[in-house]
Amino acid sequence: MTSSLGSHTDFTPQHRTIGRAAAWSVFVLGVVYALVTALGFLSLESPQDPIGDPYITIMRLLIIPLAALYVVTMVTVHAYARPAVTVYSQIALVFMIVLATITTSVHFVGLTVGPRLEATGLSWVPLVVSFEWPSIVYALDILAWDWFFALSILFAVPVFRGGSRLERWVWILLLVSGVLSLAGMIGVPFSDMQVRNIGIIGYAVIAPVAFLLMGIVFGRTQPVREDSERRPDSQSAA
């Protein structure tokens, strides 16, 4: 069953096509990321150790396109939102852009400059580029995913409230994902990254499923046709 056209007046065929493709791509890359992360954890001799190569490199290569796809999907969420809740979808989009900016920068540095700095053996390098707590890049990535991602997801929840049964599942999963991602911040003041791993469940396990269902919602929604977007004055002048 498709959603009412009047409820999604800014949702165009382009939003439907691009948003659905981006949401489903988030799911696919998210599943791969979750599997690589699980293998990385299983490879550790101690739960306190950071995930090493080749897992961390693969994770970084996945996060860069994944962050961009999250932004594209959130653009579609904003277009999909009913006029009454566009303030929430706009805030969600802004927070997702901040998430993408921070995490993409962190992992690009980790892929390029990081290995060269670590090869110098200088004592201060681990405090900057290591993914072992505490370090600057680790703190920034926690800020990105456990704060800005969580806020973005939580502000997107109202967009899917009061809709179909499928939309109900979307907002429930988004709510769980956002809360768990935010809960990961608890590990920071205690310097306990095992507690912080709660956030990973939120953004690496729950979120991809929510975006899979979100893509289905986009595909079932009747978009605004191009002829209905024409201005009344242009129609009368024709």
mmCIF file of N, CA, C and O in Angstrom, residues 142-215:
data_model
loop_
_atom_site.group_PDB
_atom_site.id
_atom_site.type_symbol
_atom_site.label_atom_id
_atom_site.label_comp_id
_atom_site.label_asym_id
_atom_site.label_seq_id
_atom_site.Cartn_x
_atom_site.Cartn_y
_atom_site.Cartn_z
ATOM 1 N N ILE A 142 34.275 8.399 18.242
ATOM 2 C CA ILE A 142 33.205 8.187 19.226
ATOM 3 C C ILE A 142 32.235 9.359 19.193
ATOM 4 O O ILE A 142 31.007 9.181 19.234
ATOM 5 N N LEU A 143 32.777 10.577 19.118
ATOM 6 C CA LEU A 143 31.928 11.762 19.019
ATOM 7 C C LEU A 143 31.026 11.676 17.785
ATOM 8 O O LEU A 143 29.839 12.019 17.842
ATOM 9 N N ALA A 144 31.590 11.206 16.680
ATOM 10 C CA ALA A 144 30.830 11.123 15.430
ATOM 11 C C ALA A 144 29.688 10.122 15.529
ATOM 12 O O ALA A 144 28.526 10.446 15.252
ATOM 13 N N TRP A 145 29.992 8.900 15.948
ATOM 14 C CA TRP A 145 29.003 7.822 15.900
ATOM 15 C C TRP A 145 28.114 7.741 17.135
ATOM 16 O O TRP A 145 26.905 7.502 17.030
ATOM 17 N N ASP A 146 28.685 7.933 18.324
ATOM 18 C CA ASP A 146 27.897 7.773 19.541
ATOM 19 C C ASP A 146 27.161 9.053 19.928
ATOM 20 O O ASP A 146 26.293 9.009 20.815
ATOM 21 N N TRP A 147 27.497 10.161 19.281
ATOM 22 C CA TRP A 147 26.801 11.414 19.568
ATOM 23 C C TRP A 147 26.027 11.923 18.355
ATOM 24 O O TRP A 147 24.797 11.920 18.345
ATOM 25 N N PHE A 148 26.748 12.311 17.286
ATOM 26 C CA PHE A 148 26.061 12.922 16.144
ATOM 27 C C PHE A 148 25.211 11.921 15.363
ATOM 28 O O PHE A 148 24.110 12.246 14.927
ATOM 29 N N PHE A 149 25.710 10.690 15.186
ATOM 30 C CA PHE A 149 24.885 9.682 14.527
ATOM 31 C C PHE A 149 23.648 9.380 15.364
ATOM 32 O O PHE A 149 22.529 9.302 14.835
ATOM 33 N N ALA A 150 23.834 9.214 16.664
ATOM 34 C CA ALA A 150 22.712 8.912 17.548
ATOM 35 C C ALA A 150 21.664 10.015 17.497
ATOM 36 O O ALA A 150 20.456 9.748 17.388
ATOM 37 N N LEU A 151 22.110 11.277 17.558
ATOM 38 C CA LEU A 151 21.162 12.397 17.510
ATOM 39 C C LEU A 151 20.440 12.442 16.168
ATOM 40 O O LEU A 151 19.228 12.702 16.106
ATOM 41 N N SER A 152 21.165 12.213 15.089
ATOM 42 C CA SER A 152 20.544 12.225 13.763
ATOM 43 C C SER A 152 19.450 11.176 13.666
ATOM 44 O O SER A 152 18.331 11.448 13.199
ATOM 45 N N ILE A 153 19.753 9.970 14.110
ATOM 46 C CA ILE A 153 18.786 8.878 14.055
ATOM 47 C C ILE A 153 17.570 9.164 14.941
ATOM 48 O O ILE A 153 16.420 8.924 14.540
ATOM 49 N N LEU A 154 17.798 9.702 16.121
ATOM 50 C CA LEU A 154 16.693 9.975 17.039
ATOM 51 C C LEU A 154 15.787 11.089 16.503
ATOM 52 O O LEU A 154 14.566 11.035 16.669
ATOM 53 N N PHE A 155 16.372 12.097 15.846
ATOM 54 C CA PHE A 155 15.555 13.165 15.274
ATOM 55 C C PHE A 155 14.808 12.697 14.027
ATOM 56 O O PHE A 155 13.821 13.329 13.633
ATOM 57 N N ALA A 156 15.265 11.602 13.418
ATOM 58 C CA ALA A 156 14.553 11.059 12.261
ATOM 59 C C ALA A 156 13.341 10.231 12.663
ATOM 60 O O ALA A 156 12.461 9.964 11.825
ATOM 61 N N VAL A 157 13.260 9.829 13.920
ATOM 62 C CA VAL A 157 12.162 8.973 14.387
ATOM 63 C C VAL A 157 10.785 9.563 14.108
ATOM 64 O O VAL A 157 9.892 8.867 13.595
ATOM 65 N N PRO A 158 10.523 10.865 14.418
ATOM 66 C CA PRO A 158 9.173 11.408 14.199
ATOM 67 C C PRO A 158 8.706 11.365 12.748
ATOM 68 O O PRO A 158 7.498 11.401 12.492
ATOM 69 N N VAL A 159 9.626 11.302 11.802
ATOM 70 C CA VAL A 159 9.254 11.273 10.385
ATOM 71 C C VAL A 159 8.415 10.039 10.071
ATOM 72 O O VAL A 159 7.519 10.078 9.211
ATOM 73 N N PHE A 160 8.668 8.948 10.776
ATOM 74 C CA PHE A 160 8.003 7.684 10.465
ATOM 75 C C PHE A 160 6.927 7.320 11.494
ATOM 76 O O PHE A 160 6.360 6.236 11.425
ATOM 77 N N ARG A 161 6.636 8.240 12.419
ATOM 78 C CA ARG A 161 5.577 7.993 13.392
ATOM 79 C C ARG A 161 4.212 8.174 12.744
ATOM 80 O O ARG A 161 4.011 9.037 11.888
ATOM 81 N N GLY A 162 3.254 7.355 13.161
ATOM 82 C CA GLY A 162 1.886 7.514 12.697
ATOM 83 C C GLY A 162 1.621 7.051 11.281
ATOM 84 O O GLY A 162 0.615 7.424 10.676
ATOM 85 N N GLY A 163 2.505 6.238 10.733
ATOM 86 C CA GLY A 163 2.329 5.756 9.368
ATOM 87 C C GLY A 163 1.863 4.320 9.322
ATOM 88 O O GLY A 163 1.148 3.835 10.206
ATOM 89 N N SER A 164 2.292 3.627 8.298
ATOM 90 C CA SER A 164 1.906 2.234 8.098
ATOM 91 C C SER A 164 2.617 1.327 9.099
ATOM 92 O O SER A 164 3.463 1.761 9.886
ATOM 93 N N ARG A 165 2.275 0.034 9.041
ATOM 94 C CA ARG A 165 2.914 -0.933 9.927
ATOM 95 C C ARG A 165 4.410 -1.007 9.655
ATOM 96 O O ARG A 165 5.213 -1.113 10.588
ATOM 97 N N LEU A 166 4.800 -0.925 8.383
ATOM 98 C CA LEU A 166 6.219 -0.961 8.027
ATOM 99 C C LEU A 166 6.938 0.266 8.567
ATOM 100 O O LEU A 166 8.054 0.165 9.089
ATOM 101 N N GLU A 167 6.307 1.432 8.473
ATOM 102 C CA GLU A 167 6.900 2.647 9.026
ATOM 103 C C GLU A 167 7.037 2.544 10.538
ATOM 104 O O GLU A 167 7.995 3.069 11.127
ATOM 105 N N ARG A 168 6.107 1.862 11.173
ATOM 106 C CA ARG A 168 6.185 1.670 12.622
ATOM 107 C C ARG A 168 7.438 0.882 12.987
ATOM 108 O O ARG A 168 8.126 1.204 13.961
ATOM 109 N N TRP A 169 7.750 -0.127 12.195
ATOM 110 C CA TRP A 169 8.968 -0.897 12.434
ATOM 111 C C TRP A 169 10.207 -0.035 12.206
ATOM 112 O O TRP A 169 11.208 -0.180 12.921
ATOM 113 N N VAL A 170 10.134 0.860 11.214
ATOM 114 C CA VAL A 170 11.276 1.734 10.946
ATOM 115 C C VAL A 170 11.559 2.622 12.144
ATOM 116 O O VAL A 170 12.704 2.710 12.611
ATOM 117 N N TRP A 171 10.518 3.292 12.683
ATOM 118 C CA TRP A 171 10.796 4.207 13.785
ATOM 119 C C TRP A 171 11.174 3.468 15.060
ATOM 120 O O TRP A 171 11.971 3.976 15.868
ATOM 121 N N ILE A 172 10.656 2.263 15.244
ATOM 122 C CA ILE A 172 11.057 1.481 16.416
ATOM 123 C C ILE A 172 12.543 1.117 16.329
ATOM 124 O O ILE A 172 13.301 1.270 17.297
ATOM 125 N N LEU A 173 12.966 0.639 15.167
ATOM 126 C CA LEU A 173 14.378 0.276 14.989
ATOM 127 C C LEU A 173 15.284 1.497 15.062
ATOM 128 O O LEU A 173 16.392 1.425 15.617
ATOM 129 N N LEU A 174 14.830 2.622 14.497
ATOM 130 C CA LEU A 174 15.614 3.852 14.597
ATOM 131 C C LEU A 174 15.760 4.286 16.048
ATOM 132 O O LEU A 174 16.849 4.711 16.474
ATOM 133 N N LEU A 175 14.691 4.175 16.802
ATOM 134 C CA LEU A 175 14.735 4.560 18.212
ATOM 135 C C LEU A 175 15.720 3.677 18.983
ATOM 136 O O LEU A 175 16.549 4.180 19.763
ATOM 137 N N VAL A 176 15.647 2.366 18.759
ATOM 138 C CA VAL A 176 16.562 1.443 19.439
ATOM 139 C C VAL A 176 18.007 1.727 19.021
ATOM 140 O O VAL A 176 18.912 1.772 19.865
ATOM 141 N N SER A 177 18.222 1.931 17.725
ATOM 142 C CA SER A 177 19.559 2.223 17.221
ATOM 143 C C SER A 177 20.118 3.495 17.834
ATOM 144 O O SER A 177 21.274 3.538 18.279
ATOM 145 N N GLY A 178 19.300 4.554 17.871
ATOM 146 C CA GLY A 178 19.757 5.827 18.419
ATOM 147 C C GLY A 178 20.070 5.745 19.892
ATOM 148 O O GLY A 178 21.091 6.283 20.363
ATOM 149 N N VAL A 179 19.221 5.069 20.655
ATOM 150 C CA VAL A 179 19.433 4.953 22.098
ATOM 151 C C VAL A 179 20.697 4.147 22.404
ATOM 152 O O VAL A 179 21.506 4.530 23.256
ATOM 153 N N LEU A 180 20.875 3.029 21.691
ATOM 154 C CA LEU A 180 22.066 2.208 21.924
ATOM 155 C C LEU A 180 23.341 2.949 21.511
ATOM 156 O O LEU A 180 24.374 2.867 22.200
ATOM 157 N N SER A 181 23.277 3.653 20.380
ATOM 158 C CA SER A 181 24.443 4.429 19.936
ATOM 159 C C SER A 181 24.801 5.485 20.974
ATOM 160 O O SER A 181 25.975 5.685 21.305
ATOM 161 N N LEU A 182 23.796 6.153 21.493
ATOM 162 C CA LEU A 182 24.022 7.183 22.512
ATOM 163 C C LEU A 182 24.560 6.580 23.796
ATOM 164 O O LEU A 182 25.404 7.175 24.477
ATOM 165 N N ALA A 183 24.091 5.373 24.129
ATOM 166 C CA ALA A 183 24.552 4.705 25.351
ATOM 167 C C ALA A 183 26.044 4.399 25.296
ATOM 168 O O ALA A 183 26.695 4.257 26.345
ATOM 169 N N GLY A 184 26.592 4.276 24.096
ATOM 170 C CA GLY A 184 28.019 4.025 23.971
ATOM 171 C C GLY A 184 28.869 5.120 24.575
ATOM 172 O O GLY A 184 30.025 4.885 24.966
ATOM 173 N N MET A 185 28.314 6.333 24.684
ATOM 174 C CA MET A 185 29.052 7.449 25.283
ATOM 175 C C MET A 185 29.364 7.202 26.755
ATOM 176 O O MET A 185 30.278 7.819 27.307
ATOM 177 N N ILE A 186 28.608 6.314 27.397
ATOM 178 C CA ILE A 186 28.826 6.040 28.821
ATOM 179 C C ILE A 186 30.237 5.509 29.067
ATOM 180 O O ILE A 186 30.830 5.729 30.125
ATOM 181 N N GLY A 187 30.788 4.811 28.080
ATOM 182 C CA GLY A 187 32.118 4.247 28.252
ATOM 183 C C GLY A 187 33.229 5.275 28.307
ATOM 184 O O GLY A 187 34.316 4.987 28.813
ATOM 185 N N VAL A 188 32.970 6.484 27.805
ATOM 186 C CA VAL A 188 34.021 7.506 27.752
ATOM 187 C C VAL A 188 34.435 8.000 29.131
ATOM 188 O O VAL A 188 35.627 7.973 29.466
ATOM 189 N N PRO A 189 33.510 8.476 29.991
ATOM 190 C CA PRO A 189 33.961 8.965 31.308
ATOM 191 C C PRO A 189 34.576 7.877 32.182
ATOM 192 O O PRO A 189 35.376 8.179 33.077
ATOM 193 N N PHE A 190 34.218 6.619 31.912
ATOM 194 C CA PHE A 190 34.787 5.508 32.685
ATOM 195 C C PHE A 190 36.022 4.911 32.004
ATOM 196 O O PHE A 190 36.624 3.969 32.543
ATOM 197 N N SER A 191 36.371 5.443 30.820
ATOM 198 C CA SER A 191 37.494 4.906 30.039
ATOM 199 C C SER A 191 37.360 3.406 29.837
ATOM 200 O O SER A 191 38.344 2.661 29.870
ATOM 201 N N ASP A 192 36.134 2.965 29.628
ATOM 202 C CA ASP A 192 35.835 1.542 29.442
ATOM 203 C C ASP A 192 35.260 1.344 28.045
ATOM 204 O O ASP A 192 34.081 1.594 27.802
ATOM 205 N N MET A 193 36.096 0.887 27.131
ATOM 206 C CA MET A 193 35.652 0.731 25.754
ATOM 207 C C MET A 193 34.785 -0.507 25.558
ATOM 208 O O MET A 193 34.130 -0.662 24.528
ATOM 209 N N GLN A 194 34.749 -1.389 26.558
ATOM 210 C CA GLN A 194 33.811 -2.507 26.492
ATOM 211 C C GLN A 194 32.379 -1.999 26.641
ATOM 212 O O GLN A 194 31.463 -2.472 25.963
ATOM 213 N N VAL A 195 32.181 -1.023 27.504
ATOM 214 C CA VAL A 195 30.871 -0.394 27.636
ATOM 215 C C VAL A 195 30.549 0.395 26.375
ATOM 216 O O VAL A 195 29.417 0.395 25.893
ATOM 217 N N ARG A 196 31.551 1.050 25.840
ATOM 218 C CA ARG A 196 31.361 1.847 24.635
ATOM 219 C C ARG A 196 30.901 0.983 23.457
ATOM 220 O O ARG A 196 30.204 1.461 22.539
ATOM 221 N N ASN A 197 31.232 -0.301 23.474
ATOM 222 C CA ASN A 197 30.833 -1.201 22.390
ATOM 223 C C ASN A 197 29.317 -1.375 22.279
ATOM 224 O O ASN A 197 28.819 -1.881 21.272
ATOM 225 N N ILE A 198 28.582 -0.941 23.305
ATOM 226 C CA ILE A 198 27.124 -0.929 23.203
ATOM 227 C C ILE A 198 26.691 -0.095 22.006
ATOM 228 O O ILE A 198 25.746 -0.430 21.294
ATOM 229 N N GLY A 199 27.408 0.997 21.791
ATOM 230 C CA GLY A 199 27.095 1.867 20.661
ATOM 231 C C GLY A 199 27.259 1.177 19.323
ATOM 232 O O GLY A 199 26.514 1.459 18.371
ATOM 233 N N ILE A 200 28.230 0.258 19.231
ATOM 234 C CA ILE A 200 28.459 -0.462 17.979
ATOM 235 C C ILE A 200 27.227 -1.279 17.607
ATOM 236 O O ILE A 200 26.861 -1.375 16.428
ATOM 237 N N ILE A 201 26.569 -1.864 18.605
ATOM 238 C CA ILE A 201 25.338 -2.620 18.331
ATOM 239 C C ILE A 201 24.292 -1.697 17.713
ATOM 240 O O ILE A 201 23.567 -2.076 16.785
ATOM 241 N N GLY A 202 24.233 -0.465 18.221
ATOM 242 C CA GLY A 202 23.247 0.480 17.723
ATOM 243 C C GLY A 202 23.466 0.888 16.285
ATOM 244 O O GLY A 202 22.533 0.851 15.467
ATOM 245 N N TYR A 203 24.706 1.282 15.939
ATOM 246 C CA TYR A 203 24.924 1.803 14.592
ATOM 247 C C TYR A 203 25.412 0.765 13.585
ATOM 248 O O TYR A 203 25.288 0.969 12.374
ATOM 249 N N ALA A 204 25.951 -0.357 14.057
ATOM 250 C CA ALA A 204 26.468 -1.361 13.120
ATOM 251 C C ALA A 204 25.560 -2.569 12.958
ATOM 252 O O ALA A 204 25.695 -3.307 11.982
ATOM 253 N N VAL A 205 24.641 -2.792 13.886
ATOM 254 C CA VAL A 205 23.762 -3.964 13.825
ATOM 255 C C VAL A 205 22.308 -3.562 13.573
ATOM 256 O O VAL A 205 21.671 -4.052 12.640
ATOM 257 N N ILE A 206 21.781 -2.661 14.403
ATOM 258 C CA ILE A 206 20.374 -2.282 14.308
ATOM 259 C C ILE A 206 20.111 -1.316 13.154
ATOM 260 O O ILE A 206 19.150 -1.478 12.392
ATOM 261 N N ALA A 207 20.967 -0.314 13.010
ATOM 262 C CA ALA A 207 20.735 0.726 11.999
ATOM 263 C C ALA A 207 20.623 0.182 10.568
ATOM 264 O O ALA A 207 19.728 0.603 9.824
ATOM 265 N N PRO A 208 21.500 -0.728 10.123
ATOM 266 C CA PRO A 208 21.364 -1.231 8.752
ATOM 267 C C PRO A 208 20.011 -1.877 8.472
ATOM 268 O O PRO A 208 19.461 -1.721 7.375
ATOM 269 N N VAL A 209 19.443 -2.570 9.450
ATOM 270 C CA VAL A 209 18.129 -3.188 9.272
ATOM 271 C C VAL A 209 17.062 -2.114 9.130
ATOM 272 O O VAL A 209 16.161 -2.207 8.287
ATOM 273 N N ALA A 210 17.167 -1.054 9.948
ATOM 274 C CA ALA A 210 16.218 0.057 9.853
ATOM 275 C C ALA A 210 16.282 0.708 8.481
ATOM 276 O O ALA A 210 15.238 1.058 7.900
ATOM 277 N N PHE A 211 17.470 0.840 7.929
ATOM 278 C CA PHE A 211 17.610 1.480 6.619
ATOM 279 C C PHE A 211 17.142 0.558 5.490
ATOM 280 O O PHE A 211 16.678 1.032 4.459
ATOM 281 N N LEU A 212 17.242 -0.742 5.675
ATOM 282 C CA LEU A 212 16.674 -1.680 4.705
ATOM 283 C C LEU A 212 15.162 -1.466 4.610
ATOM 284 O O LEU A 212 14.608 -1.340 3.507
ATOM 285 N N LEU A 213 14.495 -1.422 5.755
ATOM 286 C CA LEU A 213 13.051 -1.206 5.770
ATOM 287 C C LEU A 213 12.696 0.192 5.275
ATOM 288 O O LEU A 213 11.672 0.386 4.606
ATOM 289 N N MET A 214 13.553 1.159 5.566
ATOM 290 C CA MET A 214 13.335 2.518 5.094
ATOM 291 C C MET A 214 13.336 2.572 3.567
ATOM 292 O O MET A 214 12.516 3.263 2.935
ATOM 293 N N GLY A 215 14.253 1.826 2.950
ATOM 294 C CA GLY A 215 14.294 1.763 1.492
ATOM 295 C C GLY A 215 13.021 1.173 0.918
ATOM 296 O O GLY A 215 12.535 1.610 -0.131
#
